[in-house]
Amino acid sequence: CFGFGVVLTINLGAELYIGNSFTTLIPLYNKQVSVKDVLRVLAYSFIGNTIGNFVFCALFMQTNSFNNCN
């Protein structure tokens, strides 16, 4: 499953929550953005990733592929 996630991230240009955490904390450390801005970006990223996970899980369940994972 990790390989599938990496391929989707690279090919679809998706952003990972960990990547957003890293790239938004550097400007915070340099005092270029506020804590409120960083929390807003992290919250949107987390919500988007959660919705995406539910969508992909639903698609995975719809294809009945989980029966072939022995």
PDB file of C-alpha atoms in Angstrom:
ATOM      1  CA  CYS A   1       0.000   0.000   0.000  1.00  0.00           C
ATOM      2  CA  PHE A   2       2.900   2.390   0.631  1.00  0.00           C
ATOM      3  CA  GLY A   3       4.068   2.051  -2.966  1.00  0.00           C
ATOM      4  CA  PHE A   4       0.554   2.800  -4.209  1.00  0.00           C
ATOM      5  CA  GLY A   5       0.445   5.928  -2.065  1.00  0.00           C
ATOM      6  CA  VAL A   6       3.814   7.121  -3.328  1.00  0.00           C
ATOM      7  CA  VAL A   7       2.786   6.583  -6.957  1.00  0.00           C
ATOM      8  CA  LEU A   8      -0.462   8.496  -6.423  1.00  0.00           C
ATOM      9  CA  THR A   9       1.352  11.319  -4.696  1.00  0.00           C
ATOM     10  CA  ILE A  10       3.943  11.682  -7.438  1.00  0.00           C
ATOM     11  CA  ASN A  11       1.667  11.178 -10.448  1.00  0.00           C
ATOM     12  CA  LEU A  12      -1.327  13.169  -9.211  1.00  0.00           C
ATOM     13  CA  GLY A  13       0.686  15.927  -7.562  1.00  0.00           C
ATOM     14  CA  ALA A  14      -0.985  15.389  -4.213  1.00  0.00           C
ATOM     15  CA  GLU A  15       0.421  16.883  -1.071  1.00  0.00           C
ATOM     16  CA  LEU A  16       1.107  14.871   2.031  1.00  0.00           C
ATOM     17  CA  TYR A  17       0.341  16.142   5.508  1.00  0.00           C
ATOM     18  CA  ILE A  18       3.932  15.548   6.612  1.00  0.00           C
ATOM     19  CA  GLY A  19       5.247  17.613   3.703  1.00  0.00           C
ATOM     20  CA  ASN A  20       2.926  20.483   4.575  1.00  0.00           C
ATOM     21  CA  SER A  21       4.001  20.267   8.199  1.00  0.00           C
ATOM     22  CA  PHE A  22       7.641  20.573   7.220  1.00  0.00           C
ATOM     23  CA  THR A  23       7.276  23.338   4.646  1.00  0.00           C
ATOM     24  CA  THR A  24       4.974  25.502   6.768  1.00  0.00           C
ATOM     25  CA  LEU A  25       7.034  25.283   9.931  1.00  0.00           C
ATOM     26  CA  ILE A  26      10.171  26.732   8.329  1.00  0.00           C
ATOM     27  CA  PRO A  27       8.561  30.162   7.624  1.00  0.00           C
ATOM     28  CA  LEU A  28       7.085  30.059  11.132  1.00  0.00           C
ATOM     29  CA  TYR A  29      10.551  29.518  12.554  1.00  0.00           C
ATOM     30  CA  ASN A  30      11.829  32.477  10.505  1.00  0.00           C
ATOM     31  CA  LYS A  31       8.847  34.582  11.721  1.00  0.00           C
ATOM     32  CA  GLN A  32       7.520  35.113   8.190  1.00  0.00           C
ATOM     33  CA  VAL A  33       4.035  33.757   8.971  1.00  0.00           C
ATOM     34  CA  SER A  34       1.861  33.611  12.059  1.00  0.00           C
ATOM     35  CA  VAL A  35       0.905  30.561  14.090  1.00  0.00           C
ATOM     36  CA  LYS A  36      -2.712  31.106  13.010  1.00  0.00           C
ATOM     37  CA  ASP A  37      -1.724  30.817   9.328  1.00  0.00           C
ATOM     38  CA  VAL A  38       0.263  27.631   9.962  1.00  0.00           C
ATOM     39  CA  LEU A  39      -2.594  26.034  11.892  1.00  0.00           C
ATOM     40  CA  ARG A  40      -5.025  26.928   9.112  1.00  0.00           C
ATOM     41  CA  VAL A  41      -2.826  25.289   6.455  1.00  0.00           C
ATOM     42  CA  LEU A  42      -2.290  22.187   8.588  1.00  0.00           C
ATOM     43  CA  ALA A  43      -6.013  21.891   9.356  1.00  0.00           C
ATOM     44  CA  TYR A  44      -6.991  22.153   5.677  1.00  0.00           C
ATOM     45  CA  SER A  45      -4.313  19.677   4.726  1.00  0.00           C
ATOM     46  CA  PHE A  46      -5.429  17.213   7.396  1.00  0.00           C
ATOM     47  CA  ILE A  47      -9.098  17.516   6.428  1.00  0.00           C
ATOM     48  CA  GLY A  48      -8.281  17.107   2.733  1.00  0.00           C
ATOM     49  CA  ASN A  49      -6.142  14.045   3.380  1.00  0.00           C
ATOM     50  CA  THR A  50      -8.852  12.514   5.558  1.00  0.00           C
ATOM     51  CA  ILE A  51     -11.512  13.026   2.881  1.00  0.00           C
ATOM     52  CA  GLY A  52      -9.158  11.615   0.247  1.00  0.00           C
ATOM     53  CA  ASN A  53      -8.471   8.557   2.393  1.00  0.00           C
ATOM     54  CA  PHE A  54     -12.182   7.869   2.768  1.00  0.00           C
ATOM     55  CA  VAL A  55     -12.721   8.245  -0.981  1.00  0.00           C
ATOM     56  CA  PHE A  56      -9.884   5.885  -1.869  1.00  0.00           C
ATOM     57  CA  CYS A  57     -10.987   3.382   0.784  1.00  0.00           C
ATOM     58  CA  ALA A  58     -14.503   3.446  -0.627  1.00  0.00           C
ATOM     59  CA  LEU A  59     -13.160   2.888  -4.140  1.00  0.00           C
ATOM     60  CA  PHE A  60     -10.967   0.059  -2.888  1.00  0.00           C
ATOM     61  CA  MET A  61     -13.949  -1.583  -1.202  1.00  0.00           C
ATOM     62  CA  GLN A  62     -16.089  -1.115  -4.330  1.00  0.00           C
ATOM     63  CA  THR A  63     -13.569  -2.966  -6.492  1.00  0.00           C
ATOM     64  CA  ASN A  64     -13.565  -5.928  -4.096  1.00  0.00           C
ATOM     65  CA  SER A  65      -9.761  -5.985  -4.308  1.00  0.00           C
ATOM     66  CA  PHE A  66      -9.381  -6.721  -0.608  1.00  0.00           C
ATOM     67  CA  ASN A  67     -10.363 -10.355  -1.249  1.00  0.00           C
ATOM     68  CA  ASN A  68      -7.240 -10.803  -3.394  1.00  0.00           C
ATOM     69  CA  CYS A  69      -4.824  -9.695  -0.632  1.00  0.00           C
ATOM     70  CA  ASN A  70      -3.902 -13.081   0.801  1.00  0.00           C
TER      71      ASN A  70
END
